[in-house]
C-alpha positions as semicolon CSV with decimal commas, in nm:
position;residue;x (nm);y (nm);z (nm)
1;X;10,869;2,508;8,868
2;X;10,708;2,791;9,059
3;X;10,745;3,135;8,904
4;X;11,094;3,317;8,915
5;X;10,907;3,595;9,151
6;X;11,029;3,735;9,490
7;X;11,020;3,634;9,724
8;X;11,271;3,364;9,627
9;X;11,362;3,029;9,769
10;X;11,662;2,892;9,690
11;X;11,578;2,672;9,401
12;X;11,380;3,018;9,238
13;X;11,700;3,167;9,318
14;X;11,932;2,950;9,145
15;X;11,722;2,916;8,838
16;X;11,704;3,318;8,820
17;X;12,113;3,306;8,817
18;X;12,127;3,052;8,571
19;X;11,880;3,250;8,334
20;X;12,118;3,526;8,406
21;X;12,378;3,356;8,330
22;X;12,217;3,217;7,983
23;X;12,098;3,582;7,878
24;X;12,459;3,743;7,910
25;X;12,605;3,448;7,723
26;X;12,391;3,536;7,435
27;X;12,560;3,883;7,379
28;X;12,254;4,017;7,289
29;X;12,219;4,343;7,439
30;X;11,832;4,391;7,376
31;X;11,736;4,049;7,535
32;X;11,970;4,069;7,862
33;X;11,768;4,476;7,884
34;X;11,417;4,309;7,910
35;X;11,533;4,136;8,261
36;X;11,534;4,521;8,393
37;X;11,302;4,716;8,491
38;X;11,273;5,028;8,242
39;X;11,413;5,242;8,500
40;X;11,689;5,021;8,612
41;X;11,973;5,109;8,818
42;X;12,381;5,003;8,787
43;X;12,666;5,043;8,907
44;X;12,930;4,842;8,678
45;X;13,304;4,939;8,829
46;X;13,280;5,314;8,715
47;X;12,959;5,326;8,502
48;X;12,641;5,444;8,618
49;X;12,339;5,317;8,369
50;X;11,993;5,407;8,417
51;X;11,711;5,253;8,191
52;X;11,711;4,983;7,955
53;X;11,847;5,242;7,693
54;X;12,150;5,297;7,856
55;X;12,195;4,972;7,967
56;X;12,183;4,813;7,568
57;X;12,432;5,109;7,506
58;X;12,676;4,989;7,760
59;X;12,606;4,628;7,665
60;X;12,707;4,657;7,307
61;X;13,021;4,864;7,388
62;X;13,094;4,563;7,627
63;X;13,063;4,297;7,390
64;X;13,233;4,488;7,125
65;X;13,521;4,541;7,359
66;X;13,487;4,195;7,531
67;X;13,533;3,906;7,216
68;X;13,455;3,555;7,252
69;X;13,262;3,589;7,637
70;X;13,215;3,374;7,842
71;X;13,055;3,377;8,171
72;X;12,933;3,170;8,489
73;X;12,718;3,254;8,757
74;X;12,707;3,103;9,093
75;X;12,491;3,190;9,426
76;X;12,581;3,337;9,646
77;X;12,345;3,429;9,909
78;X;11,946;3,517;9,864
79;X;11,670;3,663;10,070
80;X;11,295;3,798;9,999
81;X;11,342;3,989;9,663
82;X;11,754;4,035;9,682
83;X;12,043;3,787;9,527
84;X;12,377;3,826;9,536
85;X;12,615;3,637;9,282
86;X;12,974;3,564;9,236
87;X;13,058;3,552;8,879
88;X;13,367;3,487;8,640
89;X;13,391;3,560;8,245
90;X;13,679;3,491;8,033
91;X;13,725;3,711;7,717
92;X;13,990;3,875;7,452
93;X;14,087;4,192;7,315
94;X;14,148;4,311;6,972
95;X;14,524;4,218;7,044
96;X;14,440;3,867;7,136
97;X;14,538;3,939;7,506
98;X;14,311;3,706;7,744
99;X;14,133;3,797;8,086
100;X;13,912;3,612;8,337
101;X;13,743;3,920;8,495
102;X;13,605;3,807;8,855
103;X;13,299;3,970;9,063
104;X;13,050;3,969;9,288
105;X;12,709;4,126;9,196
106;X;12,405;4,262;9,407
107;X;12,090;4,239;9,251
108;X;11,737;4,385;9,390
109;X;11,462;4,291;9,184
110;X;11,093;4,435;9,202
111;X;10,806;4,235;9,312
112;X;10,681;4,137;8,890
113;X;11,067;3,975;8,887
114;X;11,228;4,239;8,702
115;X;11,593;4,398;8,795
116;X;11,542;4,696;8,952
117;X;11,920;4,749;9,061
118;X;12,265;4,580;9,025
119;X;12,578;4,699;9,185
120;X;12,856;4,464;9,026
121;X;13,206;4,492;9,139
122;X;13,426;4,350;8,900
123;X;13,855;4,244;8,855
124;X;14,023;4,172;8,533
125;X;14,336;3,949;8,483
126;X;14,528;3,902;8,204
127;X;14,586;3,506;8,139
128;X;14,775;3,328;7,915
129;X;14,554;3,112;7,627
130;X;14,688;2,825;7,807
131;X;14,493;2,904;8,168
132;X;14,156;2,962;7,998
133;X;13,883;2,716;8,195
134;X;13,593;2,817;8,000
135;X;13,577;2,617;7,656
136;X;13,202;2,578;7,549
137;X;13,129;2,703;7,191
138;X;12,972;3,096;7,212
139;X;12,650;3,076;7,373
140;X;12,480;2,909;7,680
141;X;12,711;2,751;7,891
142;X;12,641;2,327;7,875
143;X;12,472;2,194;8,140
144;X;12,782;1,950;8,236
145;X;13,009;2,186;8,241
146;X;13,214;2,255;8,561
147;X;13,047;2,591;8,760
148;X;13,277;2,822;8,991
149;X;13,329;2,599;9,225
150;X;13,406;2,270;9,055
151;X;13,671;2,460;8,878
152;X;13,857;2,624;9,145
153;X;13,717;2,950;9,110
């Protein structure tokens, strides 16, 4: 495969999501940082990170908030060095209350492939244990399992 560099075509595209996809499903907020550039910009719902510093801070208070996450990317458009995503993850609280949270993000990456900004807009709702979709064990997210689209989403 050619290298995951802009500008993308859509099979460099898709393979960037999915390695997005694989790095947030590790919960490990050092490794998902490195995709940034050091001087990163976000915009998740009301948060404003800059730098892989403040990113890994908002990661771990994510993940200690968010239990048992689980996400899936999908494409959603692509041009030059720009993809934009559509995304669901399914988590818990500390009371055992279960969410899908839905969003779109917008990603801008500089020309050595790194993130250089991501504006995610993002919806939680509560769901019943019963209406979860997302059963892999923790982790990357098998290759046979159904994407956004095959399940509805």
């Amino acid at each position: 495969m050619t290298a995951l560099l802009p500008p993308f075509t859509y099979e460099t595209a898709v393979a960037k999501v999915r390695m997005a996809e694989d790095g947030w499903n590790s919960r490990d907020p050092v490794r998902v940082s490195k995709v940034y550039t050091e001087d990163c910009h976000w915009r998740n719902r009301a948060e404003f990170p800059v730098g892989r510093p403040q990113i890994v801070e908002f990661l771990t208070r994510k993940w200690q908030r968010e239990l048992d996450y689980r996400l899936i990317k999908e494409i959603w458009a692509f041009e030059a060095n720009r993809i934009a995503v559509r995304f669901a993850y399914e988590w818990h609280d500390d009371s055992g209350q279960w969410y899908r949270s839905y969003g779109n993000e917008n990603w801008d990456f500089a020309a050595d492939g790194l993130m250089q900004r991501r504006f995610a807009s993002i919806n939680d709702l509560p769901i019943g244990q019963s209406e979860r979709k997302f059963h892999w064990p923790l982790g990357r997210r098998p290759d046979d399992h159904p994407g956004l689209t095959d399940l509805g989403l």
